[in-house]
Amino acid sequence: MAAHSTRLRYGAVTQLFHWITAILVLAAYLYGPGGSEQRVYSSAADPARQLHETLGFSVLVLVLLRLLWRTFDATPDNPPMPAWMPLMARLGHGLLYALLLAVPLSAIIGAWLEGHAVTLLGGIYINPLLAQAHDLGVTTAAIHRWLGDAILWVAGAHAAAALFHHFVLKDRVLRSMLPMPPLE
Ligand code: HEM
Ligand code: HEM
């Protein structure tokens, strides 16, 4: 499969970004730390929180690389469909990109404002780069939880739309994000 996208199918690089990101977002969601701030940052919760922060931080790095790659890569043509569908798809994809940035950034900003370092697996610490403003940090962390739920809902609707294209409209939209089978 070609690294670059063609007029019919997303290229290998975009497909890898897409599916690795989808798995990481789901894993980060499943390992989301809950409870009070004291509990989230207790030493007993360290390993689970570090795993969550590492998964989420990887999403941020991947989406930045993906947006960079997108500037060099074409997007496949849409199969014939009513004009409102590509418009909805563009809005949906734009919202997903916005959430892929906002979910990790709200977490990092929230943690820093609360006065906590971002702690990744392997003992990597990124100390606060913002002055402490604890109440604002608590609000930002709450927004992060809310956005973390929202991205799952939006991605779920997006996946349902992809399955609708495949099984009901029987067009190539879902196959364009899969390596197989050949498309013409
Ligand atoms: C796409 C990436 C991410 C997703 C989907 C996500 C999702 C979530 C969800 C759903 C919760 C709430 C869990 C619950 O209430 O049971 C949560 C909490 C949390 N997340 Fe994330 N998260 C992501 C990235 C990050 C990153 C990069 C960090 C690094 C700082 C992080 C740090 C936290 C922390 C510290 C909490 C607890 C919030 C609090 O203090 O109340 N998350 N996350
Ligand atoms: C957290 C999970 C997911 C996220 C964040 C996500 C995000 C995205 C984004 C941002 C795009 C736009 C790509 C671009 O043009 O730059 C896209 C395209 C696509 N996604 Fe997902 N996706 C997720 C899960 C899924 C799942 C589970 C499926 C299949 C069931 C799927 C199927 C597709 C398809 C077929 C396209 C191409 C759509 C088109 O060209 O109109 N995605 N996805």
Tab-separated table of C-alpha atoms and ligand atoms in Angstrom, residues 10 14 18-19 21-23 25-26 66-67 70 75-79 81 86 89-90 92-94 96-97 100 151-152 155-156 158-160 162-163 165 172-178, ligand 2:
chain	number	residue	atom	x	y	z
A	10	TYR	CA	-6.123	6.981	2.526
A	14	THR	CA	-2.734	8.338	7.509
A	18	HIS	CA	-5.960	6.980	12.364
A	19	TRP	CA	-6.148	3.477	13.827
A	21	THR	CA	-5.052	7.106	17.610
A	22	ALA	CA	-8.458	5.369	17.841
A	23	ILE	CA	-6.958	2.581	20.010
A	25	VAL	CA	-8.150	7.248	22.782
A	26	LEU	CA	-10.221	4.211	23.779
A	66	ARG	CA	-0.809	13.747	11.757
A	67	LEU	CA	-1.891	17.348	11.135
A	70	ARG	CA	-2.001	16.078	6.351
A	75	THR	CA	-7.603	13.564	0.904
A	76	PRO	CA	-9.398	10.891	-1.180
A	77	ASP	CA	-12.348	11.999	-3.347
A	78	ASN	CA	-15.835	11.347	-2.004
A	79	PRO	CA	-17.905	8.710	-3.785
A	81	MET	CA	-23.442	11.263	-2.406
A	86	PRO	CA	-19.418	15.597	2.802
A	89	ALA	CA	-18.183	14.656	7.423
A	90	ARG	CA	-15.968	17.761	7.300
A	92	GLY	CA	-17.399	15.864	12.203
A	93	HIS	CA	-13.717	15.421	11.327
A	94	GLY	CA	-13.014	19.050	12.317
A	96	LEU	CA	-12.704	15.230	16.193
A	97	TYR	CA	-9.423	17.042	15.455
A	100	LEU	CA	-7.991	15.308	19.904
A	151	ILE	CA	-14.773	12.561	22.368
A	152	LEU	CA	-16.080	9.033	22.901
A	155	ALA	CA	-16.123	9.121	17.779
A	156	GLY	CA	-18.990	6.669	18.335
A	158	HIS	CA	-18.418	8.932	13.523
A	159	ALA	CA	-17.862	5.139	13.592
A	160	ALA	CA	-21.631	4.578	13.189
A	162	ALA	CA	-18.677	4.864	8.645
A	163	LEU	CA	-20.593	1.595	9.188
A	165	HIS	CA	-21.745	4.035	4.534
A	172	ARG	CA	-16.179	2.852	-0.423
A	173	VAL	CA	-15.950	5.324	2.498
A	174	LEU	CA	-15.057	2.722	5.180
A	175	ARG	CA	-12.789	0.752	2.823
A	176	SER	CA	-10.915	4.002	2.059
A	177	MET	CA	-9.630	3.883	5.672
A	178	LEU	CA	-8.757	0.151	5.480
B	2	HEM	C1	-11.454	7.597	18.801
B	2	HEM	C2	-11.770	7.058	17.647
B	2	HEM	C3	-11.651	7.784	16.318
B	2	HEM	C4	-11.172	9.027	16.012
B	2	HEM	C5	-10.628	10.094	16.975
B	2	HEM	C6	-11.298	9.202	14.566
B	2	HEM	C7	-10.925	10.341	13.872
B	2	HEM	C8	-10.998	10.521	12.508
B	2	HEM	C9	-10.620	11.712	11.788
B	2	HEM	C10	-10.088	12.986	12.431
B	2	HEM	C11	-10.826	11.482	10.460
B	2	HEM	C12	-10.556	12.470	9.301
B	2	HEM	C13	-9.317	12.055	8.555
B	2	HEM	C14	-8.808	13.147	7.630
B	2	HEM	O1	-9.367	13.344	6.548
B	2	HEM	O2	-7.831	13.835	8.020
B	2	HEM	C15	-11.346	10.150	10.319
B	2	HEM	C16	-11.685	9.537	9.138
B	2	HEM	C17	-12.305	8.299	9.060
B	2	HEM	N1	-12.602	7.446	10.104
B	2	HEM	FE1	-12.235	7.741	12.058
B	2	HEM	N2	-11.840	8.071	14.029
B	2	HEM	C18	-12.078	7.171	15.063
B	2	HEM	C19	-12.627	5.909	14.962
B	2	HEM	C20	-13.105	5.355	13.807
B	2	HEM	C21	-13.773	4.059	13.713
B	2	HEM	C22	-14.042	3.117	14.900
B	2	HEM	C23	-14.098	3.879	12.391
B	2	HEM	C24	-14.806	2.734	11.716
B	2	HEM	C25	-15.785	2.029	12.238
B	2	HEM	C26	-13.621	5.047	11.663
B	2	HEM	C27	-13.726	5.240	10.297
B	2	HEM	C28	-13.238	6.317	9.587
B	2	HEM	C29	-13.353	6.463	8.139
B	2	HEM	C30	-14.011	5.468	7.165
B	2	HEM	C31	-12.775	7.703	7.801
B	2	HEM	C32	-12.706	8.354	6.397
B	2	HEM	C33	-13.972	9.148	6.244
B	2	HEM	C34	-14.047	9.998	4.980
B	2	HEM	O3	-13.097	10.067	4.195
B	2	HEM	O4	-15.100	10.654	4.794
B	2	HEM	N3	-13.031	5.925	12.560
B	2	HEM	N4	-11.453	9.586	11.591
